[in-house]
Amino acid sequence: MELQAVLMAAGGGSRMMDLTYNTPKPLLPVGNKPLIWYPLNLLERVGFEEVIVITTKEVQKMISTDPKVKLDVKMKLDLVCIQEDADMGTADALRHIQQKVKTDVLVVSCDLITDAALHEVVDLFRAHNATLSMLMSKAHEFTETVPGQKGKKKTGEQRDFVGVDGTGKRLLFMANEADLDEGVVIRKSIMRKHPRMHIKTGLVDAHLYCLKKSVVDFLADNKSISSIRGELVPYLVRKQFSKSTNSPKVIDETHQNLKKNDSNVNLEIQISSRDEELLHLTQERSCWNDHRGDMSDAYHGGRLRCYVHIMDEGICYRVNTLAAYIEANRLAPKLFDEPAVHPSAVVSERCLIGADSIIGASCQISDKTSIKRSTIGVSTTVREKVKVTNSIIMHGVTIEEGCNIQGSVICSNAVIGRGADIKYCLVGSAQRIEPDAERTNEVIVGTDQLMEI
Amino acid sequence: RGVPYQTVTLIHQSMVKRLPEHVQVDDPAVVKRLAKKLERQQIPLRSDYGYKVSLFSHLHQYSRKAPLTQLLSIPSTVIHPSIVRLGLQYSQGIVAGSNARSVALLHAFKQVIRDYTTPPNEELSRDLVNKLKPYISFLNQCRPLSASMGNAIKYIKKEISNIPSQCKEEEAKTKLLTCIDRYIEEKIVLAAKAISKYAIEKISDGDVILVYGYSSLVNNILCEAFEKSRKFRVIVVDSRPRLEGREALRRLVQRGISCTYVLISALSYILPEVSKVFLGAHALLANGYVMSRVGTSQIALVARTYNVPVLVCCETYKFCERVQTDSFVSNELDDPDDLMVTRKGKTQLENWQDVSSLGLLNLVYDVTPPDFVDLVITDLGMIPCTSVPVVLRVKNLDQ
């Protein structure tokens, strides 16, 4: 077996609490499909046959019981549950399933929506025998107005500084603005080996990583690393240039320590050492070098290599903020070609449904409604003379007559009273908007989930 | 005259060989047959790229930007992962050079053999050979096989078929793994040592040696000679687009050998200084022709004009039974986009496909006639170029 897929679906969605306080993030509907469907579909399209899904008990229950959550994948899903309150980071979760990991892993996050060609990332991993290979994308500006955002958009979260070499594939430097005190500090050893470095900001990390099995084993021994993105990846990128890695220590040592428990210890170490000799002979005889201009061998003799594939065009979104969620809903229909209007929806003839709207199953759309650039969830009722523009309506919502909804997100089971005028609002789950209300740019959520600091 | 009619026809029948498929790409029937074969083996077909110069339209031309892996599933199940990795490394040029490719191939085969289990009701000797066939097709699609790789594959297939049927699986696998190790040790590592020993006799103090491109064997010889305290200097001749000479230069300078570096266009300028020319070979053909990196025949020709001795170094496992007198019939076309160069932000040939009368040709090999080669240094000794068929015949008798 070459690669095992691991899907991280236990995250809380801490940056969009208004959406996730009632629905766990992996099950948020995007284009009327649960968010977790997108990475699963990506893995299935590429050819994976089984996936290990790390998630919470709540999500597991909802997947197995709720009929609205249909995953529709043919792959075998191995669900591993962790406690919600255990505050496990992604690396902790990987450590948790260490026994199941038998080969190199491909770690994907449940909030990734992309049409990237995965073989580009995996080819870097294979061809250069890399320890880490990841996917990044040029960030696109979010054009849609985000409900509840007062004033101008913040200049964004802390920036990521990503340093790559001349080819744009080898990862040399990675740091987040939050971790840098005065400025970007680059070690001289890196500059000596790679005098030309391109530093990029404005890249979105797709949180898709190919990791060698020895990294998972390494995590088992180093319990202090808790997040893949925040700690493991910068650690590996730094370790490429550390002096101790140029002797077969750190990662290979732990690999051999684990092998001590096997009975065929000597044989395996013998095999791996003879194979190493052959690989060394190949590299010696091959006339390829990844850089030129200095006297060192290919890869500067380094044994730990990290690579990145940066997508120029194509869709790549991490749905972890409200703005990203709205943008994703806008683009989701391009990723699958199911009919925009679900066959089981009851749509009256005298309503205007724009070509870029999606109507979910079992909906009831009454006369004289106009739905443009919007997503209507499953089992939603839309009564007469309603105008819905640029909005996301989740499942089980009831919209009474004469409403006007623009640029808003209405969460599941909400009720919008008749004649209400909602502009750029976020209506929380199961909320009721009174008739003839006029709300603009507000976040309307229940009091029970406010102030959960 | 004097030869009976029947014998003549018999000779003719045994001589008639079918043309290999990879040199008949312009024949649609052959292409269809190849596509069917690949479909049966579940290997994706790699499509040709770009306009092919008409003289070479019978050869495949692939683009490096369209690897075969985009048509495969991740994780690969049909093809063993180490073979996929190898194919990628071939097509991207990470493993390049005849010796390196053979060693990498044998290394990957070792992994395949290690992970192999005989299905019930099958014999290892027959089933393993059948398992290797699609892998070889896959590698051929990634990059056409070299003569050395072909010989290595022939050897392995013979060893596998010779496994007796009562042999247990574990025993058979260990036997095969040791065979592979022994092959590499004998034919590549020890052969290199033997060739170095012979070649060092030919290097005298004060020599100016010209080498072309990167040949792992010639580099080996020069480094060993330097260690045995011979005093010489090296001129490295390089050519676009591969510019492999830079790597040869780096390795020689790293050892402390004084080198000069020129491009092939400066060859006749530099040759009056040269005392001997050492060339590596990709394969030695049965009629004495030397198949090597494109440009080698030019070097040999100009050296002959200046009366400089040309010595070709080649291990015997690269000897092949093919006969070629020109570089057209059987060659390899590399990615034409490699010829594009960006200087000061401008790439002149960027839209070469739009110009209907322009074709880019990136040849990889050429053949040098034996008249230009003075001596071939092999692990069996120093032989003239025309003795290659003798060596082949002796090898065949051995087997």
Tab-separated table of C-alpha atoms in Angstrom, chain A residues 43-219:
chain	number	residue	atom	x	y	z
A	43	LEU	CA	-10.058	11.467	-2.266
A	44	GLU	CA	-12.512	9.177	-4.002
A	45	ARG	CA	-12.037	10.813	-7.402
A	46	VAL	CA	-8.313	10.401	-7.122
A	47	GLY	CA	-8.622	6.693	-6.386
A	48	PHE	CA	-8.511	6.111	-2.649
A	49	GLU	CA	-10.544	3.156	-1.457
A	50	GLU	CA	-10.493	3.726	2.258
A	51	VAL	CA	-10.145	6.718	4.533
A	52	ILE	CA	-9.537	7.015	8.267
A	53	VAL	CA	-11.836	9.788	9.512
A	54	ILE	CA	-10.999	11.308	12.891
A	55	THR	CA	-14.055	12.987	14.266
A	56	THR	CA	-16.173	13.553	17.347
A	57	LYS	CA	-18.877	11.275	18.673
A	58	GLU	CA	-21.477	13.893	17.847
A	59	VAL	CA	-20.560	13.912	14.186
A	60	GLN	CA	-20.442	10.148	14.064
A	61	LYS	CA	-23.923	9.958	15.532
A	62	MET	CA	-25.271	12.491	13.075
A	63	ILE	CA	-23.737	10.695	10.121
A	64	SER	CA	-25.291	7.415	11.061
A	65	THR	CA	-28.704	8.647	12.159
A	66	ASP	CA	-29.611	11.868	10.397
A	67	PRO	CA	-31.172	11.189	7.001
A	68	LYS	CA	-30.325	14.688	5.802
A	69	VAL	CA	-26.632	13.923	6.121
A	70	LYS	CA	-25.925	11.619	3.241
A	71	LEU	CA	-22.318	11.075	2.515
A	72	ASP	CA	-22.718	9.285	-0.795
A	73	VAL	CA	-19.215	7.896	-0.990
A	74	LYS	CA	-18.235	4.422	-2.036
A	75	MET	CA	-15.038	4.384	-0.018
A	76	LYS	CA	-14.724	2.523	3.216
A	77	LEU	CA	-14.767	5.038	6.075
A	78	ASP	CA	-13.017	4.074	9.282
A	79	LEU	CA	-14.376	6.512	11.858
A	80	VAL	CA	-12.206	7.115	14.887
A	81	CYS	CA	-13.858	9.152	17.611
A	82	ILE	CA	-12.137	11.432	19.997
A	83	GLN	CA	-13.581	13.365	22.887
A	84	GLU	CA	-14.816	16.820	21.998
A	85	ASP	CA	-13.466	18.430	25.113
A	86	ALA	CA	-10.086	16.747	24.931
A	87	ASP	CA	-8.757	19.782	23.029
A	88	MET	CA	-6.734	17.613	20.728
A	89	GLY	CA	-4.641	19.232	18.076
A	90	THR	CA	-4.240	17.665	14.635
A	91	ALA	CA	-0.878	16.180	15.577
A	92	ASP	CA	-2.369	14.746	18.765
A	93	ALA	CA	-5.056	13.115	16.648
A	94	LEU	CA	-2.405	11.614	14.370
A	95	ARG	CA	-0.591	10.269	17.405
A	96	HIS	CA	-3.878	8.766	18.574
A	97	ILE	CA	-4.190	6.616	15.448
A	98	GLN	CA	-0.520	5.714	15.232
A	99	GLN	CA	-1.278	2.006	15.438
A	100	LYS	CA	-3.501	2.196	12.384
A	101	VAL	CA	-0.884	3.938	10.300
A	102	LYS	CA	1.024	1.314	8.356
A	103	THR	CA	2.486	3.407	5.569
A	104	ASP	CA	2.906	7.035	4.498
A	105	VAL	CA	-0.145	9.220	5.174
A	106	LEU	CA	-2.050	11.894	3.332
A	107	VAL	CA	-3.652	14.177	5.921
A	108	VAL	CA	-6.610	16.256	4.741
A	109	SER	CA	-8.754	18.678	6.665
A	110	CYS	CA	-12.533	18.387	6.497
A	111	ASP	CA	-12.939	22.022	5.493
A	112	LEU	CA	-10.948	21.841	2.266
A	113	ILE	CA	-12.827	22.470	-0.950
A	114	THR	CA	-10.575	22.214	-3.956
A	115	ASP	CA	-10.278	20.887	-7.468
A	116	ALA	CA	-6.506	20.631	-7.288
A	117	ALA	CA	-4.686	17.909	-9.127
A	118	LEU	CA	-3.524	15.867	-6.162
A	119	HIS	CA	-0.952	14.019	-8.206
A	120	GLU	CA	1.188	17.177	-8.268
A	121	VAL	CA	1.567	17.049	-4.490
A	122	VAL	CA	2.036	13.298	-4.342
A	123	ASP	CA	4.499	13.304	-7.268
A	124	LEU	CA	6.784	15.682	-5.358
A	125	PHE	CA	6.512	13.346	-2.397
A	126	ARG	CA	7.374	10.296	-4.488
A	127	ALA	CA	9.992	11.624	-6.871
A	128	HIS	CA	12.180	13.350	-4.278
A	129	ASN	CA	11.548	10.813	-1.498
A	130	ALA	CA	10.348	13.761	0.556
A	131	THR	CA	9.435	13.747	4.220
A	132	LEU	CA	6.691	16.311	3.766
A	133	SER	CA	4.808	17.508	0.754
A	134	MET	CA	1.971	20.009	0.987
A	135	LEU	CA	-0.472	22.010	-1.072
A	136	MET	CA	-0.881	25.769	-1.066
A	137	SER	CA	-2.843	28.144	-3.212
A	138	LYS	CA	-2.778	31.798	-4.106
A	139	ALA	CA	-5.378	33.467	-1.939
A	140	HIS	CA	-8.284	35.068	-3.692
A	141	GLU	CA	-10.002	38.134	-2.402
A	142	PHE	CA	-13.408	37.424	-1.018
A	143	THR	CA	-15.824	39.606	-2.898
A	144	GLU	CA	-19.074	38.824	-1.138
A	145	THR	CA	-20.231	40.978	1.726
A	146	VAL	CA	-20.094	39.153	4.991
A	147	PRO	CA	-23.114	39.525	7.218
A	148	GLY	CA	-22.490	41.010	10.581
A	149	GLN	CA	-19.246	42.594	9.649
A	150	LYS	CA	-19.154	46.101	10.879
A	151	GLY	CA	-16.895	48.528	9.125
A	152	LYS	CA	-14.182	47.690	6.655
A	153	LYS	CA	-12.825	44.208	6.443
A	154	LYS	CA	-9.878	43.620	8.692
A	155	THR	CA	-6.616	43.333	6.807
A	156	GLY	CA	-6.803	39.698	7.598
A	157	GLU	CA	-5.314	37.395	10.098
A	158	GLN	CA	-1.670	37.128	10.786
A	159	ARG	CA	0.239	36.566	7.590
A	160	ASP	CA	2.189	33.458	6.745
A	161	PHE	CA	5.648	33.840	5.299
A	162	VAL	CA	6.538	30.994	2.993
A	163	GLY	CA	10.019	30.781	1.516
A	164	VAL	CA	10.599	28.625	-1.567
A	165	ASP	CA	13.640	28.095	-3.753
A	166	GLY	CA	14.102	29.061	-7.382
A	167	THR	CA	12.023	26.216	-8.752
A	168	GLY	CA	9.128	27.149	-6.492
A	169	LYS	CA	8.843	23.596	-5.203
A	170	ARG	CA	11.270	23.168	-2.337
A	171	LEU	CA	10.064	24.594	0.944
A	172	LEU	CA	12.827	26.501	2.689
A	173	PHE	CA	11.130	28.653	5.251
A	174	MET	CA	7.770	28.845	6.913
A	175	ALA	CA	6.705	31.090	9.737
A	176	ASN	CA	3.614	32.853	10.888
A	177	GLU	CA	3.685	36.535	11.713
A	178	ALA	CA	2.504	35.715	15.196
A	179	ASP	CA	5.673	33.746	15.919
A	180	LEU	CA	8.047	36.408	14.680
A	181	ASP	CA	8.941	39.102	17.165
A	182	GLU	CA	10.939	41.663	15.250
A	183	GLY	CA	11.174	40.481	11.714
A	184	VAL	CA	11.763	37.527	9.458
A	185	VAL	CA	14.885	35.722	10.667
A	186	ILE	CA	16.586	33.445	8.176
A	187	ARG	CA	19.525	31.337	9.202
A	188	LYS	CA	22.780	31.764	7.366
A	189	SER	CA	23.046	28.039	6.738
A	190	ILE	CA	19.897	28.231	4.623
A	191	MET	CA	21.158	31.236	2.662
A	192	ARG	CA	24.465	29.504	2.044
A	193	LYS	CA	22.745	26.533	0.523
A	194	HIS	CA	19.969	28.406	-1.259
A	195	PRO	CA	21.139	31.918	-2.050
A	196	ARG	CA	17.987	32.712	-3.969
A	197	MET	CA	14.790	32.429	-2.000
A	198	HIS	CA	11.362	33.699	-2.911
A	199	ILE	CA	9.304	34.700	0.108
A	200	LYS	CA	5.603	34.703	-0.473
A	201	THR	CA	2.742	35.946	1.611
A	202	GLY	CA	-0.839	35.794	0.540
A	203	LEU	CA	-0.880	32.028	0.183
A	204	VAL	CA	-3.602	29.829	1.569
A	205	ASP	CA	-2.437	26.625	3.223
A	206	ALA	CA	-4.785	23.924	2.043
A	207	HIS	CA	-3.908	21.744	5.061
A	208	LEU	CA	-3.209	18.793	2.788
A	209	TYR	CA	-0.013	17.050	3.807
A	210	CYS	CA	1.795	13.949	2.637
A	211	LEU	CA	3.864	12.709	5.536
A	212	LYS	CA	6.294	9.833	5.763
A	213	LYS	CA	5.432	7.075	8.198
A	214	SER	CA	8.561	7.882	10.206
A	215	VAL	CA	7.062	11.299	10.980
A	216	VAL	CA	4.025	9.670	12.586
A	217	ASP	CA	6.342	7.453	14.619
A	218	PHE	CA	8.364	10.526	15.535
A	219	LEU	CA	5.182	12.214	16.804
